[in-house]
Coordinates of C-alpha atoms in Angstrom, one line a residue:
Chain G
M188 CA 0.0 0.0 0.0
K189 CA 2.8 2.3 1.0
S190 CA 4.7 1.7 -2.2
K191 CA 1.6 2.4 -4.3
F192 CA 1.2 5.7 -2.6
S193 CA 4.9 6.7 -3.2
R194 CA 4.5 5.6 -6.8
T195 CA 1.7 7.9 -7.3
G196 CA 3.8 10.6 -5.7
I197 CA 6.6 9.9 -8.1
Y198 CA 4.3 10.2 -11.1
L199 CA 2.8 13.4 -9.8
F200 CA 6.2 14.9 -9.3
L201 CA 7.5 13.8 -12.7
F202 CA 4.5 15.0 -14.6
M203 CA 4.4 18.3 -12.8
G204 CA 8.1 18.8 -13.6
A205 CA 7.5 17.8 -17.2
A206 CA 4.6 20.3 -17.4
L207 CA 6.9 23.1 -16.2
M208 CA 9.5 22.1 -18.8
V209 CA 7.1 22.3 -21.7
L210 CA 5.1 25.2 -20.4
P211 CA 7.2 27.9 -22.2
F212 CA 6.6 26.0 -25.5
Y213 CA 2.9 25.7 -24.9
W214 CA 2.8 29.4 -23.9
M215 CA 4.7 30.4 -27.0
I216 CA 2.6 28.4 -29.4
S217 CA -0.7 29.1 -27.8
G218 CA 0.3 32.8 -27.6
A219 CA 0.9 32.8 -31.3
F220 CA -2.8 32.0 -32.0
K221 CA -4.1 34.6 -29.5
T222 CA -5.7 37.9 -30.5
S223 CA -4.1 41.1 -28.9
A224 CA -7.1 41.3 -26.6
E225 CA -6.5 37.7 -25.4
I226 CA -2.8 38.1 -24.9
T227 CA -3.0 41.1 -22.5
Q228 CA -5.9 39.6 -20.5
F229 CA -5.2 38.9 -16.9
P230 CA -5.8 36.2 -15.5
P231 CA -4.2 34.8 -18.6
V232 CA -6.2 32.9 -21.3
W233 CA -5.1 29.3 -21.4
L234 CA -6.7 28.4 -24.7
P235 CA -7.0 30.9 -27.5
A236 CA -10.6 31.1 -28.9
G237 CA -9.6 29.9 -32.4
F238 CA -6.8 29.1 -34.7
N239 CA -6.2 32.7 -35.6
L240 CA -3.3 32.8 -38.2
D241 CA -3.1 36.6 -38.3
N242 CA 0.0 36.8 -36.2
F243 CA 1.9 34.4 -38.5
K244 CA 0.7 36.3 -41.5
F245 CA 1.8 39.6 -39.9
A246 CA 5.2 38.2 -39.0
L247 CA 5.8 36.8 -42.5
E248 CA 4.6 40.1 -44.1
T249 CA 6.5 42.7 -42.1
A250 CA 9.8 40.8 -41.7
P251 CA 11.3 38.5 -44.3
F252 CA 10.9 35.4 -42.2
A253 CA 10.7 33.3 -45.4
T254 CA 14.1 34.6 -46.4
Y255 CA 15.5 34.0 -42.8
F256 CA 14.1 30.5 -42.9
I257 CA 15.7 29.7 -46.3
N258 CA 19.0 31.3 -45.1
S259 CA 18.9 29.1 -42.0
V260 CA 18.3 26.0 -44.1
I261 CA 21.1 26.9 -46.4
V262 CA 23.6 27.7 -43.6
T263 CA 22.7 24.6 -41.7
I264 CA 23.0 22.3 -44.7
C265 CA 26.3 23.8 -45.8
C266 CA 27.7 23.6 -42.3
I267 CA 26.8 20.0 -41.7
V268 CA 28.0 18.9 -45.2
C269 CA 31.3 20.8 -45.1
C270 CA 32.0 20.0 -41.5
G271 CA 31.0 16.4 -42.0
F272 CA 33.4 16.1 -44.9
T273 CA 36.4 17.6 -43.1
T274 CA 35.6 15.6 -40.0
I275 CA 35.4 12.2 -41.8
L276 CA 38.7 12.8 -43.6
A277 CA 40.5 14.0 -40.5
A278 CA 39.1 11.3 -38.3
F279 CA 40.3 8.7 -40.8
A280 CA 43.8 10.2 -40.9
F281 CA 44.0 10.2 -37.1
S282 CA 42.7 6.7 -36.7
R283 CA 44.1 4.7 -39.6
L284 CA 46.9 6.5 -41.4
Q285 CA 50.5 6.6 -40.1
F286 CA 52.5 9.8 -40.2
P287 CA 55.1 11.3 -37.9
G288 CA 53.8 13.3 -35.0
R289 CA 50.2 12.0 -35.4
D290 CA 49.5 11.5 -31.7
L291 CA 51.2 14.7 -30.7
L292 CA 49.1 16.7 -33.2
F293 CA 46.0 15.0 -31.9
S294 CA 46.7 15.9 -28.3
L295 CA 47.4 19.5 -29.3
L296 CA 44.1 19.6 -31.0
L297 CA 42.3 18.3 -27.9
A298 CA 44.0 21.1 -26.0
L299 CA 42.5 23.6 -28.4
M300 CA 39.1 22.2 -27.8
M301 CA 38.8 24.0 -24.5
I302 CA 39.2 27.4 -26.1
P303 CA 35.8 29.1 -25.9
F304 CA 34.4 30.3 -29.2
E305 CA 33.4 33.5 -27.5
M306 CA 37.0 34.6 -27.2
L307 CA 37.8 34.0 -30.8
I308 CA 35.0 36.2 -32.2
I309 CA 37.2 39.3 -32.0
T310 CA 39.8 38.0 -34.5
N311 CA 37.3 36.0 -36.5
Y312 CA 35.2 39.1 -37.0
R313 CA 38.2 40.9 -38.3
T314 CA 39.2 38.0 -40.6
I315 CA 35.8 38.0 -42.4
V316 CA 36.0 41.8 -42.7
A317 CA 39.5 41.5 -44.2
W318 CA 38.3 38.8 -46.6
D319 CA 35.5 41.0 -47.6
I320 CA 32.9 38.4 -46.8
H321 CA 31.3 40.3 -44.0
D322 CA 27.5 40.3 -44.3
T323 CA 27.4 37.3 -46.6
I324 CA 26.0 33.8 -46.2
I325 CA 29.6 32.5 -46.6
A326 CA 30.7 34.3 -43.4
L327 CA 28.1 32.2 -41.5
I328 CA 29.5 28.9 -42.9
I329 CA 33.3 29.2 -43.2
P330 CA 34.3 29.4 -39.5
F331 CA 32.4 26.2 -38.9
T332 CA 33.8 24.0 -41.5
S333 CA 36.0 22.2 -39.1
S334 CA 35.2 20.9 -35.6
I335 CA 37.7 19.4 -33.3
F336 CA 35.0 18.1 -31.0
Y337 CA 33.2 16.1 -33.8
T338 CA 36.5 14.9 -35.2
Y339 CA 37.4 13.6 -31.7
I340 CA 34.1 11.7 -31.4
L341 CA 34.3 10.2 -34.9
R342 CA 38.0 9.3 -34.5
N343 CA 37.1 7.4 -31.4
F344 CA 34.5 5.5 -33.3
F345 CA 36.8 4.8 -36.3
A346 CA 39.5 3.6 -33.9
S347 CA 37.1 1.0 -32.5
I348 CA 36.7 -0.7 -35.9
P349 CA 39.2 -3.6 -36.0
D350 CA 42.5 -2.8 -37.8
S351 CA 42.5 -6.3 -39.3
L352 CA 39.6 -5.3 -41.6
Y353 CA 41.7 -2.4 -42.9
Q354 CA 44.8 -4.6 -43.4
A355 CA 42.7 -7.2 -45.3
A356 CA 41.2 -4.6 -47.5
R357 CA 44.6 -3.0 -48.2
I358 CA 46.0 -6.4 -49.2
D359 CA 43.1 -6.9 -51.6
G360 CA 44.3 -3.6 -53.2
C361 CA 41.6 -1.4 -51.8
S362 CA 42.8 2.2 -51.8
N363 CA 42.5 4.3 -48.6
W364 CA 39.9 6.6 -50.2
K365 CA 37.7 3.7 -51.3
Y366 CA 38.1 1.9 -47.9
L367 CA 37.1 5.1 -46.1
W368 CA 33.9 5.7 -48.1
K369 CA 32.8 2.2 -48.9
I370 CA 33.5 0.5 -45.5
M371 CA 34.3 3.0 -42.7
V372 CA 31.6 5.6 -43.4
P373 CA 28.7 3.0 -43.8
M374 CA 29.9 1.4 -40.5
A375 CA 30.0 4.7 -38.7
K376 CA 26.5 5.7 -39.7
P377 CA 25.1 6.0 -36.2
S378 CA 28.0 8.2 -35.1
L379 CA 27.7 10.3 -38.2
V380 CA 24.0 10.7 -37.8
T381 CA 24.6 11.9 -34.2
I382 CA 27.3 14.3 -35.1
T383 CA 25.2 15.7 -38.0
L384 CA 22.2 16.2 -35.8
L385 CA 24.1 17.9 -33.0
N386 CA 25.8 20.1 -35.5
A387 CA 22.5 21.0 -37.2
I388 CA 20.9 22.0 -33.9
A389 CA 23.9 24.2 -33.1
C390 CA 23.9 25.8 -36.5
W391 CA 20.2 26.4 -36.5
N392 CA 20.2 28.1 -33.1
S393 CA 23.4 30.0 -33.4
F394 CA 22.9 33.7 -32.5
L395 CA 26.2 35.4 -31.4
W396 CA 28.1 34.8 -34.6
P397 CA 25.3 35.7 -37.1
M398 CA 24.7 38.9 -35.0
L399 CA 28.3 39.9 -35.6
A400 CA 28.8 38.6 -39.1
T401 CA 25.6 39.9 -40.8
N402 CA 23.8 43.2 -41.1
S403 CA 21.3 43.2 -43.9
P404 CA 18.0 41.3 -43.7
A405 CA 18.8 39.4 -46.9
V406 CA 21.5 37.3 -45.2
R407 CA 20.1 37.0 -41.7
T408 CA 19.3 33.6 -40.2
L409 CA 16.3 32.9 -38.0
P410 CA 17.4 33.5 -34.4
F411 CA 19.0 36.9 -35.2
G412 CA 16.2 37.7 -37.6
L413 CA 13.8 37.0 -34.8
Y414 CA 15.7 39.3 -32.5
A415 CA 15.9 42.1 -35.1
F416 CA 12.1 41.7 -35.6
V417 CA 11.6 42.2 -31.9
T418 CA 13.8 45.2 -31.5
E419 CA 13.2 47.0 -34.8
G420 CA 9.5 46.4 -35.2
G421 CA 8.4 47.2 -31.7
A422 CA 6.5 44.0 -32.1
K423 CA 3.5 43.0 -30.2
T424 CA 3.8 40.0 -28.0
E425 CA 1.4 37.7 -30.0
R426 CA 3.4 38.5 -33.1
M427 CA 6.6 37.8 -31.3
M428 CA 5.3 34.4 -30.3
A429 CA 4.3 33.6 -33.8
A430 CA 7.8 34.5 -35.1
A431 CA 9.4 32.6 -32.2
A432 CA 7.3 29.5 -33.1
I433 CA 8.6 29.6 -36.6
V434 CA 12.1 29.4 -35.3
V435 CA 11.4 26.6 -32.7
I436 CA 9.0 24.3 -34.5
P437 CA 11.5 22.7 -36.9
M438 CA 13.8 21.8 -34.1
I439 CA 11.0 20.4 -32.0
L440 CA 10.0 18.2 -35.0
L441 CA 13.6 17.1 -35.5
F442 CA 13.8 16.2 -31.8
L443 CA 10.6 14.2 -31.8
F444 CA 11.9 12.1 -34.8
A445 CA 15.5 11.7 -33.7
R446 CA 15.4 11.9 -29.9
K447 CA 17.4 8.7 -29.4
Y448 CA 20.3 9.8 -31.6
I449 CA 20.4 13.3 -30.1
V450 CA 20.2 12.1 -26.5
N451 CA 22.8 9.4 -27.0
G452 CA 25.1 11.8 -28.7
V453 CA 24.8 14.3 -25.9
A454 CA 25.3 11.6 -23.3
R455 CA 28.4 10.2 -25.1
G456 CA 30.0 13.6 -25.9
G457 CA 29.4 15.0 -22.4
L458 CA 29.9 18.4 -24.0
K459 CA 27.6 21.2 -24.9
G460 CA 27.2 23.2 -28.1
Chain Z
M122 CA 57.1 4.1 -60.4
K123 CA 57.7 2.7 -56.9
K124 CA 59.1 6.0 -55.7
R125 CA 56.1 7.9 -56.9
R126 CA 53.8 5.6 -55.1
N127 CA 55.8 6.1 -51.9
L128 CA 55.6 9.8 -52.2
K129 CA 51.9 9.6 -52.7
E130 CA 51.7 7.3 -49.6
T131 CA 53.7 9.8 -47.4
L132 CA 51.7 12.8 -48.6
S133 CA 48.3 11.3 -48.4
P134 CA 47.7 11.6 -44.6
Y135 CA 48.4 15.3 -44.9
L136 CA 45.9 15.6 -47.8
Y137 CA 43.3 14.0 -45.6
L138 CA 44.0 16.4 -42.8
A139 CA 44.4 19.5 -44.9
P140 CA 40.8 20.7 -45.1
F141 CA 40.2 20.2 -41.4
L142 CA 43.5 21.7 -40.3
I143 CA 43.2 24.8 -42.5
G144 CA 39.9 25.5 -40.7
V145 CA 41.3 24.9 -37.3
I146 CA 44.4 27.1 -37.9
V147 CA 42.5 30.0 -39.4
F148 CA 39.5 30.1 -37.1
T149 CA 40.9 28.7 -33.8
L150 CA 44.6 28.7 -33.5
Y151 CA 45.4 32.0 -35.2
P152 CA 42.6 33.9 -33.4
M153 CA 43.8 32.5 -30.1
I154 CA 47.4 33.6 -30.6
N155 CA 46.2 36.9 -32.1
V156 CA 44.0 37.7 -29.1
F157 CA 46.8 36.8 -26.7
I158 CA 49.2 39.2 -28.4
M159 CA 46.5 41.9 -28.9
S160 CA 45.7 41.8 -25.2
F161 CA 49.3 43.1 -24.4
K162 CA 49.3 45.8 -27.1
E163 CA 48.9 49.2 -25.5
N164 CA 46.9 52.0 -27.2
Y165 CA 46.1 49.7 -30.0
K166 CA 44.4 51.4 -33.0
Y167 CA 42.2 49.1 -35.0
L168 CA 42.2 51.0 -38.3
T169 CA 46.0 51.7 -38.5
G170 CA 47.2 48.7 -36.5
A171 CA 49.4 51.1 -34.6
F172 CA 50.2 50.6 -30.9
S173 CA 52.6 52.2 -28.5
G174 CA 54.2 49.1 -27.0
F175 CA 53.6 45.9 -25.1
G176 CA 52.5 45.9 -21.5
L177 CA 49.7 45.1 -19.0
D178 CA 47.8 48.3 -19.7
N179 CA 44.7 46.6 -21.0
Y180 CA 44.6 44.2 -18.1
T181 CA 44.8 46.9 -15.5
T182 CA 42.2 49.0 -17.2
V183 CA 39.8 46.1 -17.7
L184 CA 40.3 44.9 -14.1
S185 CA 39.6 48.3 -12.7
D186 CA 36.6 48.9 -15.0
P187 CA 33.4 48.9 -12.8
Y188 CA 31.5 47.2 -15.7
F189 CA 34.0 44.4 -15.8
Q190 CA 34.1 44.0 -12.0
Q191 CA 30.3 43.8 -12.2
A192 CA 30.5 41.3 -15.0
I193 CA 32.8 39.0 -13.0
I194 CA 30.6 39.3 -9.9
N195 CA 27.4 38.6 -11.9
T196 CA 29.0 35.7 -13.7
F197 CA 30.2 34.1 -10.5
K198 CA 26.8 34.8 -8.8
Y199 CA 25.1 33.2 -11.8
V200 CA 27.4 30.2 -11.7
L201 CA 27.0 29.7 -7.9
T202 CA 23.2 29.9 -8.0
V203 CA 22.3 28.1 -11.3
I204 CA 24.7 25.2 -11.0
P205 CA 23.9 23.9 -7.5
I206 CA 20.2 24.3 -8.0
S207 CA 20.0 22.7 -11.4
T208 CA 22.3 19.9 -10.4
C209 CA 20.3 19.0 -7.3
L210 CA 17.1 19.1 -9.2
A211 CA 18.6 17.0 -12.0
I212 CA 19.9 14.4 -9.7
V213 CA 16.4 13.9 -8.2
L214 CA 14.7 13.9 -11.6
A215 CA 17.3 11.6 -13.2
T216 CA 17.0 9.1 -10.4
L217 CA 13.2 9.1 -10.7
L218 CA 13.4 8.8 -14.5
N219 CA 15.7 5.9 -14.2
Q220 CA 13.1 3.9 -12.2
N221 CA 11.0 1.3 -13.8
I222 CA 8.2 3.7 -14.7
K223 CA 5.5 4.1 -17.4
F224 CA 5.4 6.9 -20.0
K225 CA 9.2 7.0 -20.0
A226 CA 9.5 8.1 -23.6
L227 CA 6.9 10.8 -23.1
L228 CA 8.5 12.1 -20.0
Q229 CA 12.0 12.1 -21.4
T230 CA 10.8 14.0 -24.5
A231 CA 9.3 16.7 -22.2
Y232 CA 12.4 17.0 -20.1
F233 CA 14.9 17.1 -22.9
L234 CA 13.0 19.3 -25.3
P235 CA 14.5 22.7 -24.2
M236 CA 18.0 21.4 -25.2
V237 CA 17.4 21.6 -28.9
T238 CA 15.6 24.9 -29.1
S239 CA 16.9 28.4 -29.7
V240 CA 17.8 30.4 -26.6
T241 CA 16.6 33.5 -28.4
A242 CA 13.1 32.1 -29.4
V243 CA 12.4 30.4 -26.1
G244 CA 13.8 33.4 -24.2
L245 CA 11.0 35.5 -25.8
A246 CA 8.5 33.1 -24.5
W247 CA 10.0 33.5 -21.0
K248 CA 9.9 37.2 -21.4
F249 CA 6.2 37.0 -22.1
M250 CA 5.8 34.7 -19.0
F251 CA 7.8 37.1 -16.8
N252 CA 5.6 40.1 -17.9
Y253 CA 4.6 42.2 -15.0
N254 CA 1.0 42.9 -15.9
S255 CA -0.2 39.8 -17.9
G256 CA 2.6 37.3 -17.3
L257 CA 1.9 33.7 -16.3
I258 CA 4.4 33.7 -13.5
N259 CA 2.8 36.6 -11.7
F260 CA -0.5 34.9 -12.2
F261 CA 0.7 31.9 -10.3
L262 CA 2.3 34.1 -7.6
N263 CA -1.1 35.9 -7.1
L264 CA -2.8 32.5 -7.1
F265 CA -0.8 31.5 -4.1
G266 CA -1.3 34.9 -2.4
F267 CA 2.0 36.6 -3.3
E268 CA 2.4 40.0 -4.8
S269 CA 3.3 40.4 -8.4
I270 CA 7.0 40.9 -9.1
N271 CA 8.5 43.2 -11.7
W272 CA 10.8 40.5 -13.0
L273 CA 12.4 42.2 -16.0
Q274 CA 12.3 46.0 -15.5
S275 CA 13.6 46.1 -12.0
A276 CA 17.3 46.0 -11.3
G277 CA 16.6 44.2 -8.1
N278 CA 14.8 41.3 -9.7
N279 CA 16.1 40.8 -13.2
F280 CA 19.0 38.7 -12.0
L281 CA 16.5 36.3 -10.5
A282 CA 14.7 36.0 -13.8
L283 CA 18.0 35.2 -15.6
V284 CA 18.7 32.6 -13.0
I285 CA 15.3 30.9 -13.3
Y286 CA 15.6 30.8 -17.1
G287 CA 19.2 29.5 -16.7
I288 CA 18.1 26.6 -14.5
W289 CA 15.3 25.7 -16.8
S290 CA 17.6 25.6 -19.9
L291 CA 20.4 23.8 -18.1
L292 CA 18.2 20.9 -16.8
P293 CA 17.9 18.8 -19.9
F294 CA 21.6 18.5 -20.6
T295 CA 22.3 17.8 -16.9
I296 CA 19.6 15.1 -16.6
I297 CA 20.8 13.3 -19.7
L298 CA 24.4 13.1 -18.4
L299 CA 23.3 12.0 -15.0
L300 CA 20.9 9.4 -16.5
S301 CA 23.7 7.9 -18.5
G302 CA 25.8 7.8 -15.4
L303 CA 23.0 6.1 -13.5
Q304 CA 22.6 3.5 -16.2
N305 CA 26.3 2.6 -15.8
I306 CA 25.7 1.7 -12.1
D307 CA 25.4 -2.1 -11.6
P308 CA 21.8 -2.8 -10.5
L309 CA 23.2 -5.5 -8.3
Y310 CA 24.1 -2.9 -5.7
N311 CA 20.5 -1.8 -5.5
T312 CA 19.1 -5.3 -5.4
A313 CA 21.5 -6.2 -2.6
A314 CA 20.6 -3.2 -0.5
R315 CA 16.9 -3.8 -1.0
I316 CA 17.3 -7.4 0.1
D317 CA 19.1 -6.1 3.2
G318 CA 16.0 -4.0 3.9
A319 CA 17.4 -0.6 3.2
S320 CA 14.8 2.1 2.6
P321 CA 14.7 3.8 -0.9
L322 CA 16.0 7.1 0.7
R323 CA 18.9 5.3 2.3
I324 CA 19.7 3.6 -1.0
F325 CA 19.6 7.0 -2.7
F326 CA 22.0 8.6 -0.3
K327 CA 24.3 5.7 0.6
I328 CA 24.5 3.9 -2.8
T329 CA 23.3 6.0 -5.7
I330 CA 24.9 9.3 -4.8
P331 CA 28.4 7.9 -4.0
L332 CA 28.4 5.8 -7.2
L333 CA 27.2 8.7 -9.2
A334 CA 29.8 11.0 -7.8
P335 CA 32.2 11.0 -10.8
T336 CA 29.3 11.9 -13.2
I337 CA 28.2 14.6 -10.8
F338 CA 31.6 16.1 -10.8
L339 CA 31.8 16.0 -14.6
V340 CA 28.4 17.6 -14.9
L341 CA 29.3 20.3 -12.4
I342 CA 32.4 21.3 -14.3
V343 CA 31.0 21.1 -17.8
N344 CA 28.0 23.2 -16.7
T345 CA 30.2 25.6 -14.8
I346 CA 32.2 26.2 -18.0
S347 CA 29.1 26.8 -20.0
A348 CA 27.6 29.0 -17.4
F349 CA 30.7 31.2 -17.4
K350 CA 29.8 32.0 -21.0
V351 CA 26.3 33.2 -20.3
F352 CA 25.4 35.8 -22.9
N353 CA 22.7 34.9 -25.4
E354 CA 20.0 34.9 -22.7
L355 CA 20.4 38.6 -22.1
F356 CA 19.1 39.5 -25.5
P357 CA 15.6 38.1 -25.6
L358 CA 15.0 38.8 -21.9
F359 CA 16.4 42.2 -21.5
N360 CA 17.5 43.5 -25.0
G361 CA 21.0 43.7 -23.5
P362 CA 22.5 43.9 -20.0
G363 CA 19.3 44.8 -18.2
V364 CA 17.9 48.0 -17.0
A365 CA 20.6 50.3 -15.6
Y366 CA 23.2 48.1 -17.2
N367 CA 23.3 45.9 -14.1
L368 CA 23.6 42.5 -15.8
F369 CA 26.9 42.7 -17.5
T370 CA 28.5 39.2 -17.9
V371 CA 32.0 38.5 -19.0
V372 CA 31.1 37.5 -22.5
Y373 CA 28.8 40.4 -22.8
Y374 CA 31.6 42.7 -21.7
I375 CA 33.8 41.3 -24.5
Y376 CA 31.1 41.8 -27.1
Y377 CA 30.4 45.3 -25.7
Q378 CA 34.0 46.4 -25.9
F379 CA 34.4 45.7 -29.6
R380 CA 30.9 46.0 -30.9
G381 CA 29.0 48.3 -28.5
L382 CA 31.6 51.1 -28.4
T383 CA 32.8 53.5 -31.1
P384 CA 35.6 53.3 -31.7
P385 CA 35.9 49.7 -30.7
K386 CA 38.3 48.9 -27.8
Y387 CA 40.0 45.8 -29.2
G388 CA 42.7 45.7 -26.6
Y389 CA 40.2 45.7 -23.7
A390 CA 38.0 43.0 -25.4
A391 CA 41.2 40.9 -25.9
A392 CA 42.2 41.3 -22.3
A393 CA 38.8 40.4 -21.1
A394 CA 38.8 37.3 -23.4
M395 CA 42.1 36.2 -22.0
I396 CA 40.7 36.5 -18.4
L397 CA 37.7 34.4 -19.4
F398 CA 40.1 31.9 -21.0
V399 CA 42.2 31.6 -17.8
I400 CA 39.1 30.9 -15.7
I401 CA 37.8 28.3 -18.1
F402 CA 41.3 26.8 -18.4
C403 CA 41.4 26.3 -14.6
F404 CA 38.1 24.5 -14.6
T405 CA 39.1 22.3 -17.6
M406 CA 42.3 21.3 -15.8
L407 CA 40.2 20.4 -12.8
Q408 CA 37.9 18.4 -14.9
L409 CA 40.7 16.5 -16.6
W410 CA 42.3 15.8 -13.2
L411 CA 39.0 14.5 -11.8
Q412 CA 38.4 12.3 -14.8
K413 CA 41.8 10.8 -14.5
R414 CA 41.4 10.1 -10.9
A415 CA 37.9 8.6 -11.5
S416 CA 39.2 6.3 -14.2
R417 CA 42.1 5.2 -12.1
E418 CA 39.7 4.3 -9.3
G419 CA 37.1 2.8 -11.6

């Protein structure tokens, strides 16, 4: 009897906590459908009267959210493809190829991993200005084409594939390049999916760098575009919520479909963003 | 023919590494060295590149700047409130989520969701919930008989709003790491203790917590490092460092020195960045040391 009671308590506690965790999302998305009368009402309205799409329409009409959205998609895809490519090649070199100073170089790179990106922005900003790519889509992609962290994760996975497989393939005359793409990469698919998802989330949500590297609306990505919409437009709350929902919903969907991969990746990496 | 093949073999590792290394050198290694040197250049002029000499001028100026002192105090205050509270909450939640319970997938989805969403977008939802007149949080406060709080526009309360938002956004990541730590604990310990008649609370404090200690330390340090970089949250909630400029953080200070001021103070930004680096470096060393010790024991 007692255990049944404490079990109910556990469920109650867990569900209340879960409700608090999703409350901001519910409040954002329900707010996006509210009229301006509903949104300022106190006590607050829990359920908007109808599916009123005006706020979305307004957000899309007054700010180029469609452009921001496309830019975000382009930047995210370019980042995960470029970074994935450099990561696969480097992880292969660090795990299978022999060259002098390999392990020393790898430890040096691991030491670089603790440098916070926030302290590099000063010089990186000047680099993209010097290269004359300030305020272009390219400036949002180029600094993120290599990642020590993802290379480290993938190298560890590659290293766990038995070496004998590699030796056998080499004896059969398989080139490094072919071995990497035909055997290693398909085997590392779960790791690659995880890396790609974590990278996509980081790209999609990135705010500080796009805020520094872009000015004009034509090249903004969603999070900074959203912030500009809020500060420039003197936007009303319900419109702000509609715009915020546009930014958040794709990642919610991604999470619902790929939760296992994302959670495992985070647990394994033990590192954030 | 043979020689050419050898040459190709020797060169090929470097060709595989080249795309990756170029990126690392240009956007991590070079900026790091550059910031280090820049932080010692006195009277550095960005446009001409001229400077009067090397010295500790930038450091003394930054360290005596009230905004920087405030940034350091705020950042430490933030770390010392957000980290303990979110870690304790996460330990309890992770332990419960690790039980044999129903709706596990649903609950995990709810708890982990904030991790993948934009700080800027969700920050706006929090801003709306913190609203003085029509916000949800004041509604709940009134419901339980408390006065409404001016969360965002009062210099006395806005730090608390930042902390609440910080705890909420840190929880998912912390719970995930602790859950994976819990799953590595051999269930035999639990079973043995239960057979011996130990109460669940006793098992939690005497078995779960000690065995989870290495993971808890790891979480503490990784989260501390990320909390030292608090920055993004300031924009959606306060449009900057709060009313009366009372919410400067270290990263915001760096940003402010070279983006908020005209002409930009690159030297000061670089010195502040180096100070941030030293703080993070110390915590990373501590983390490595603890991990080494844990793996030696384990």
